[in-house]
Coordinates of C-alpha atoms in Angstrom, one line a residue:
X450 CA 25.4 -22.5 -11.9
X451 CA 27.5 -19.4 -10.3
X452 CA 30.0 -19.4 -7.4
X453 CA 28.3 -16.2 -5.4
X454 CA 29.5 -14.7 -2.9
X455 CA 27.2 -12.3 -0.3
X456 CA 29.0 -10.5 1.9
X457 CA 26.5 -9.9 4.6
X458 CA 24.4 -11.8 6.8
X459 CA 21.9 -9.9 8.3
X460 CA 18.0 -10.9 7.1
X461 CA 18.5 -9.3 3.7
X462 CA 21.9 -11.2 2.5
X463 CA 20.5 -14.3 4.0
X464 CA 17.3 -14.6 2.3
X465 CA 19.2 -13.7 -1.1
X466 CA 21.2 -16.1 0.0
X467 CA 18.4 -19.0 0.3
X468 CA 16.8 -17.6 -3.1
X469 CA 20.6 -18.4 -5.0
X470 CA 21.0 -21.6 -3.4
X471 CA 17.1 -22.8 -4.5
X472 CA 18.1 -21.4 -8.0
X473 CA 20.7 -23.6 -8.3
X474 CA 23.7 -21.7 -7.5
X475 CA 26.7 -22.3 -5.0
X476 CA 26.3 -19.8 -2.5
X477 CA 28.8 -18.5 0.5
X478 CA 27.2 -16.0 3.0
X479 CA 30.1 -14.0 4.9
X480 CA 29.1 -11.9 8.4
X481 CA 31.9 -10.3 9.9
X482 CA 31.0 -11.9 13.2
X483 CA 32.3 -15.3 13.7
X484 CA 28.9 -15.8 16.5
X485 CA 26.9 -15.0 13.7
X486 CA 28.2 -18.2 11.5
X487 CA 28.2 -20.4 14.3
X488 CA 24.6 -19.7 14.5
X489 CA 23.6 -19.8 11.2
X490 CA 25.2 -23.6 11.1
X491 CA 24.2 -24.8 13.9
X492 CA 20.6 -23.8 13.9
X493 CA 19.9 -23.6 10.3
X494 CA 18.3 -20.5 10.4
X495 CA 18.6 -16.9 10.9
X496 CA 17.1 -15.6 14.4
X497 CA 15.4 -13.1 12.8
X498 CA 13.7 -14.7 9.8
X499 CA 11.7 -17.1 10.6
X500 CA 10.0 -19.6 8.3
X501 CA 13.3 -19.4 6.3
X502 CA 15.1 -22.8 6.3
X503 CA 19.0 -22.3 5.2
X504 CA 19.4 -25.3 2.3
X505 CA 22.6 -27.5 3.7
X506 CA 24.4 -26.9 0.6
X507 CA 24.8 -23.1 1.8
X508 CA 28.4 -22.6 3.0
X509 CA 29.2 -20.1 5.5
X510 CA 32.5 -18.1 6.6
X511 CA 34.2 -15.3 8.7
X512 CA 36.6 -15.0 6.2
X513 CA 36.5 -12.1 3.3
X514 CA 39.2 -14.0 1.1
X515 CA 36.7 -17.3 1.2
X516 CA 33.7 -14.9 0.7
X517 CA 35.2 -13.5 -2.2
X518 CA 38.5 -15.3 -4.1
X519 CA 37.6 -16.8 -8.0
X520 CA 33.8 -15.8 -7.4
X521 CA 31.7 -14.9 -10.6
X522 CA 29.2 -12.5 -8.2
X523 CA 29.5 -11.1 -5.3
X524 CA 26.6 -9.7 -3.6
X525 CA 27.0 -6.6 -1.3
X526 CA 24.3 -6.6 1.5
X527 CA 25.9 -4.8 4.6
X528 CA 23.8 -1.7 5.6
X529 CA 24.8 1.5 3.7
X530 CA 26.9 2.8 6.3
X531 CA 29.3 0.2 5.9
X532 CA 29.6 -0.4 2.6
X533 CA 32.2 2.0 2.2
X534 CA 34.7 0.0 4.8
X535 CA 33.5 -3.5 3.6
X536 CA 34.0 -2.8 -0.3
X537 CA 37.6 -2.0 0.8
X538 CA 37.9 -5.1 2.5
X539 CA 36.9 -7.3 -0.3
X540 CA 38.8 -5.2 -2.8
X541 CA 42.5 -7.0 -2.4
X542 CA 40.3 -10.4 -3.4
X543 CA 38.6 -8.7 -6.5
X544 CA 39.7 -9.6 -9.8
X545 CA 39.6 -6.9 -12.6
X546 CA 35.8 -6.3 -13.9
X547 CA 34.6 -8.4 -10.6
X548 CA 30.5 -7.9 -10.6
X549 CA 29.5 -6.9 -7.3
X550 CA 26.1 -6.1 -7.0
X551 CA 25.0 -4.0 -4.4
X552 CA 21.7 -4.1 -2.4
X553 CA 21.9 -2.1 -0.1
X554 CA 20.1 1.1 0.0
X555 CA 21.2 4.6 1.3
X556 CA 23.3 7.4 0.3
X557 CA 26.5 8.3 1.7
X558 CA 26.4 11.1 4.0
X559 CA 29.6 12.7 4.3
X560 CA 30.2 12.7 0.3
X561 CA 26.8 12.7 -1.1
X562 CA 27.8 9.8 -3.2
X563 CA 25.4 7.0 -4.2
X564 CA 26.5 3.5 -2.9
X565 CA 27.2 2.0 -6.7
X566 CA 29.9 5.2 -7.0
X567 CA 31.1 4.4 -3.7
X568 CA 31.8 0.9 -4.3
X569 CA 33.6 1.6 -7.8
X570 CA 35.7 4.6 -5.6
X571 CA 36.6 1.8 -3.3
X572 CA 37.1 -1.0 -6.4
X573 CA 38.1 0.4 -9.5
X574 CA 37.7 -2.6 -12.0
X575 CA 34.7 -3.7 -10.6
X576 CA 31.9 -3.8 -12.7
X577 CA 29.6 -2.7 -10.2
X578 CA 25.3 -3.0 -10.9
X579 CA 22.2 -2.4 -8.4
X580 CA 19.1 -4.9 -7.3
X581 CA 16.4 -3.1 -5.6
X582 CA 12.5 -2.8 -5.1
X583 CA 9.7 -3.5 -3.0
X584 CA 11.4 -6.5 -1.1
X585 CA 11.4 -8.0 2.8
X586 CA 13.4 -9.9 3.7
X587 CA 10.9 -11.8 6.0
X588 CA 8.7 -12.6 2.9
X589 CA 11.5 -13.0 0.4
X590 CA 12.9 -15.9 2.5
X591 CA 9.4 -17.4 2.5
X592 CA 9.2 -17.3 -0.6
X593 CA 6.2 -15.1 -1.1
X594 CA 5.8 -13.8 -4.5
X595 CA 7.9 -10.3 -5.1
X596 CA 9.3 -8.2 -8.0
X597 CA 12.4 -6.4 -8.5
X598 CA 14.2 -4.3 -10.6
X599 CA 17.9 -4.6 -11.5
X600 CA 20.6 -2.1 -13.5
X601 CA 23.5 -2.2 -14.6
X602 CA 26.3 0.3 -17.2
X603 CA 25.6 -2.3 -20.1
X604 CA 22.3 -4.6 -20.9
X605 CA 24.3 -7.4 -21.1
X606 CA 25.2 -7.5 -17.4
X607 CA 21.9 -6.4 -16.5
X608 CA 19.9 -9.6 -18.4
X609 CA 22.9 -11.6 -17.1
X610 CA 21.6 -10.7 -13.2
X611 CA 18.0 -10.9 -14.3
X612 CA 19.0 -14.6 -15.1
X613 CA 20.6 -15.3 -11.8
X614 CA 17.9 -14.1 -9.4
X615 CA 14.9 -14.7 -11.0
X616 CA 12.5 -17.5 -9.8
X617 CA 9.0 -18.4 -9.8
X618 CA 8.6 -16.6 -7.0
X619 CA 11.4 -13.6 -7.1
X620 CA 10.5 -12.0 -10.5
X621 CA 13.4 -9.5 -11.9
X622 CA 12.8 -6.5 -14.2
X623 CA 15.7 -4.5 -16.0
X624 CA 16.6 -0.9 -16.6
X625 CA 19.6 1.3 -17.6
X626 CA 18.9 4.1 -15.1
X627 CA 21.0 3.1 -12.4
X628 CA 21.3 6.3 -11.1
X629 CA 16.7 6.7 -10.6
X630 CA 17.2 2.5 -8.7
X631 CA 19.5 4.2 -6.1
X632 CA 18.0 7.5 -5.6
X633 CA 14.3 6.0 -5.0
X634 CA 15.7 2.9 -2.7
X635 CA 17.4 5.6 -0.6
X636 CA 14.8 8.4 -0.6
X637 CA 12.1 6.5 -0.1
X638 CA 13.3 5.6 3.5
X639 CA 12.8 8.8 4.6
X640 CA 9.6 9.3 3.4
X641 CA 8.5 5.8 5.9
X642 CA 10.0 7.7 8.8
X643 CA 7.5 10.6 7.8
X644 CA 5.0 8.0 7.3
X645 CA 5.5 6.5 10.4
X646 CA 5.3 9.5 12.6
X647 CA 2.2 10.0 11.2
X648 CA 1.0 6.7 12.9
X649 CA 2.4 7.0 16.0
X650 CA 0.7 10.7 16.6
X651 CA -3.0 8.6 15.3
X652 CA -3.1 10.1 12.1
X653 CA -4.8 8.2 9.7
X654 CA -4.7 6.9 5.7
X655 CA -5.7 10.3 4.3
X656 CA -2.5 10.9 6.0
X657 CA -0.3 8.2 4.9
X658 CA -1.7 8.6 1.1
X659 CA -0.7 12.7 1.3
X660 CA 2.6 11.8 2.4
X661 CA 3.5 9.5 -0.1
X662 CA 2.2 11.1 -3.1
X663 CA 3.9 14.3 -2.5
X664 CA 7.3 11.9 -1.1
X665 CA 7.3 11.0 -4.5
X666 CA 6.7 14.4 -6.1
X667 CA 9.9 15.4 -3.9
X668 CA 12.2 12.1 -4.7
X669 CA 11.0 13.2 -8.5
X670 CA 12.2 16.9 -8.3
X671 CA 15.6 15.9 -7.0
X672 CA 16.0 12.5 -9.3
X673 CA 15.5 14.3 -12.6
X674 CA 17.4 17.3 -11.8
X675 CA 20.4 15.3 -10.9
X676 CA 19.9 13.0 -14.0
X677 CA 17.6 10.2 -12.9
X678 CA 14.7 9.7 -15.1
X679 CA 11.0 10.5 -14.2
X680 CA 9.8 6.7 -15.2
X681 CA 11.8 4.8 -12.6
X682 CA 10.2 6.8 -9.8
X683 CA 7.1 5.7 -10.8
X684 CA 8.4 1.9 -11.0
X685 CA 9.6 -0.7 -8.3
X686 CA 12.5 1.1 -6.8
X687 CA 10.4 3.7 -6.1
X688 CA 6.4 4.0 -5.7
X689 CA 6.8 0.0 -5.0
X690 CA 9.2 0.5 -2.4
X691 CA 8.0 3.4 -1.2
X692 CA 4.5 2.1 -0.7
X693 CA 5.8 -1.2 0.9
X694 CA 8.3 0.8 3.5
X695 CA 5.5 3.2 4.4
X696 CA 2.9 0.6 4.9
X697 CA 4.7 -2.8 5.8
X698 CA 4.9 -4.3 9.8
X699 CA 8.5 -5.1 8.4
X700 CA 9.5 -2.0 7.7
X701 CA 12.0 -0.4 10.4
X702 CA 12.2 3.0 8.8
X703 CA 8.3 3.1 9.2
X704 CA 8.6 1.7 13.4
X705 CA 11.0 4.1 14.1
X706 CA 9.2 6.6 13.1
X707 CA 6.0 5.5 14.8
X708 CA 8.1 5.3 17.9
X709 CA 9.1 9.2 17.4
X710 CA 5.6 10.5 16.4
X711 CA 5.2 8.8 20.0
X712 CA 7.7 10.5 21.4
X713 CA 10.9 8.6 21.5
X714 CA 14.2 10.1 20.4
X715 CA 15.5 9.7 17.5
X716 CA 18.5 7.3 19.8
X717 CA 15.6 6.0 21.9
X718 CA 13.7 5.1 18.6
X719 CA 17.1 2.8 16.9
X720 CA 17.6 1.5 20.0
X721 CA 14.1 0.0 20.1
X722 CA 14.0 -1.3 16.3
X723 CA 17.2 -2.7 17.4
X724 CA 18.3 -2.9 13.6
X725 CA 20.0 -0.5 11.4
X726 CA 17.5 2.0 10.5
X727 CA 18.7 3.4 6.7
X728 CA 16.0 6.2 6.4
X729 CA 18.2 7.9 9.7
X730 CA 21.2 8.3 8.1
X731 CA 19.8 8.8 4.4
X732 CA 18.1 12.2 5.9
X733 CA 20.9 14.2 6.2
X734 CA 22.2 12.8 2.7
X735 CA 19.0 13.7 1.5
X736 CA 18.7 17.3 2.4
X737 CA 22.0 17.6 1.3
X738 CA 22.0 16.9 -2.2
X739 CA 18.4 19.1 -1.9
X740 CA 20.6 21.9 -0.7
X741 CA 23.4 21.1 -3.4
X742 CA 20.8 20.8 -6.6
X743 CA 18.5 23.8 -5.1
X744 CA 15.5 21.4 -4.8
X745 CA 12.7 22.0 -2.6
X746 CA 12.0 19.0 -0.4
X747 CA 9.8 20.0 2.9
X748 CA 9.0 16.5 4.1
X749 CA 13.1 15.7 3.8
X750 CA 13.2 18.9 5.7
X751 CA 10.8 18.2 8.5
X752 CA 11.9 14.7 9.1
X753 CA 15.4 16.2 9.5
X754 CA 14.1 18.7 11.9
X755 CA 12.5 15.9 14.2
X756 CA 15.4 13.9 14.3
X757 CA 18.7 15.9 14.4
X758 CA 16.9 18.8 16.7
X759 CA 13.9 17.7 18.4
X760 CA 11.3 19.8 16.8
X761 CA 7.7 17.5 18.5
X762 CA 6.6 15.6 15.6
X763 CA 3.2 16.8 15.9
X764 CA 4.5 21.0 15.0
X765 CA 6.6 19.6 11.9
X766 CA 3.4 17.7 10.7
X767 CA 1.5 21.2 11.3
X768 CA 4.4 22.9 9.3
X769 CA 3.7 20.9 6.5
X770 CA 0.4 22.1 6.3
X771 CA 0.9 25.5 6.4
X772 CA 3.0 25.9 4.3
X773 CA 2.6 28.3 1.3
X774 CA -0.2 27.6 -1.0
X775 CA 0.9 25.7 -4.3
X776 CA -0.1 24.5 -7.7
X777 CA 0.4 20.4 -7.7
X778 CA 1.4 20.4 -11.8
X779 CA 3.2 23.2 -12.3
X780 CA 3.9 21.6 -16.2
X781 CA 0.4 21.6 -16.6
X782 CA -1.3 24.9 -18.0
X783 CA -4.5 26.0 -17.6
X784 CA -6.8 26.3 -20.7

């Protein structure tokens, strides 16, 4: 049994949360809004995942020193544009090699740093690892079967985590390319936005299918050139997740951006999923590092075009398929 702390209580932290506590594990879910634990003990459940019952043995707190003091793992589940500020918080409680694994999954926009790297900037002797995949929190806490991958600097710490979260329903798979977890859990949200513009303007699965297979093509050019390896792209954290953002009712990347392929704002479109919406704020992140590695990425580049300066949805689609004519395998020579 481990004394975990999550630091988050939005739908994610929370069913993590659940899955810890029916592992067997002592489990303290922190939210920075004292409303927010007075609701989660008094009803028993989070308002927006139903189905989920909170076991009673789950403790809840305002306070970062109770969330975090003598725990073995803490678990980092605040959106990605926070994490930066909340690791910072929790750092005057961490102990030296403290494992915090982060879950979150975006890249940070104003230094083009991957959330792991921002969390060791922010906590140096943490020993900071990565669970991600394609994973709902609505199903998750209702304990429908899913998969994951986690990673980790060493093995050991990554077969440690594997231990913790896996379940008969919550199966966990191990890899040593960090770097290729993050890079497809970000990416990927951007690609859903794509995907759901598509849906909003009444395109169909021809669509969706072209979209995602060449999201992946792009998420592959710019993982392996910055150091990523090609396999993980093709694993959970990325055509799993991608296919489950770009597809799932869940998925709030995928609303808003059936909500701007019907014409909403980009503002008009977050305001309406009423959630944090990653794939938003990974865009600019993502063209970015495309700029800063030289990598082409045209559906990164369209998606930013239709948020950050109003290009109609249905002309960036157009763009896309006007483009220059190209080979789909370069690598791959003719006879």
């Amino acid at each position: 049994m481990a004394e975990i702390g999550i630091i988050g209580a939005g739908t994610w932290g929370t069913a993590l949360g659940v899955l810890l506590c029916h592992n067997g594990h002592r489990v303290t879910l922190w939210s920075a809004f004292q409303e927010d634990i007075q609701y989660l003990k008094e009803n028993g459940m989070h308002k927006n995942l139903p189905g989920a019952e909170l076991p009673e043995e789950m403790a809840f707190t305002a306070s970062m020193e109770e969330a975090v003091r003598e725990k073995e793992l803490l678990v980092l589940a605040v959106p990605s544009i926070y994490v930066r500020t909340t690791a910072r918080a929790m750092a005057p409680w961490c102990t030296e090699g403290q494992l915090v694994v982060n879950v979150a999954k975006g890249i940070e926009e104003s230094t083009l740093m991957t959330l792991t790297q921002v969390i060791g900037d922010e906590i140096p002797g943490a020993c900071v690892a990565v669970l991600s995949g394609p994973s709902h929190a609505e199903e998750v806490g209702r304990k429908m079967p899913t998969t994951c991958v986690v990673s980790s600097r060493t093995q050991k710490t990554a077969e440690y985590l594997q231990s913790i979260f896996m379940s008969p329903v919550f199966r966990v798979y191990t890899t040593p390319d960090m770097l290729g977890v993050e890079l497809g859990a970000a990416l990927k949200n951007v690609i859903a936005l794509a995907a759901g513009v598509a849906d909003g303007l009444g395109y169909g699965d021809n669509t969706k299918a072209a979209l995602i297979t060449r999201g992946v093509a792009e998420i592959c050019r710019l993982g392996v050139r910055m150091g990523a390896k090609m396999e993980t792209f093709y694993g959970l954290s990325g055509m799993g997740d991608l296919i489950v953002t770009c597809a799932s009712v869940h998925s709030r990347n995928r609303r808003a951006g059936y909500l701007i392929g019907q014409g909403r704002t980009m503002k008009e479109a977050m305001d309406e999923v009423k959630m944090v919406v990653e794939g938003v704020y990974s865009a600019k992140a993502a063209k970015g590092l495309a700029e800063k590695y030289q990598i082409e990425m045209p559906i990164v580049t369209e998606v930013c075009k239709a948020l950050f300066e109003d290009k109609p949805a249905a002309d960036a689609v157009n763009d896309l398929m006007l483009r220059d004519k190209k080979v789909e395998s370069p690598a791959l020579p003719w006879e």
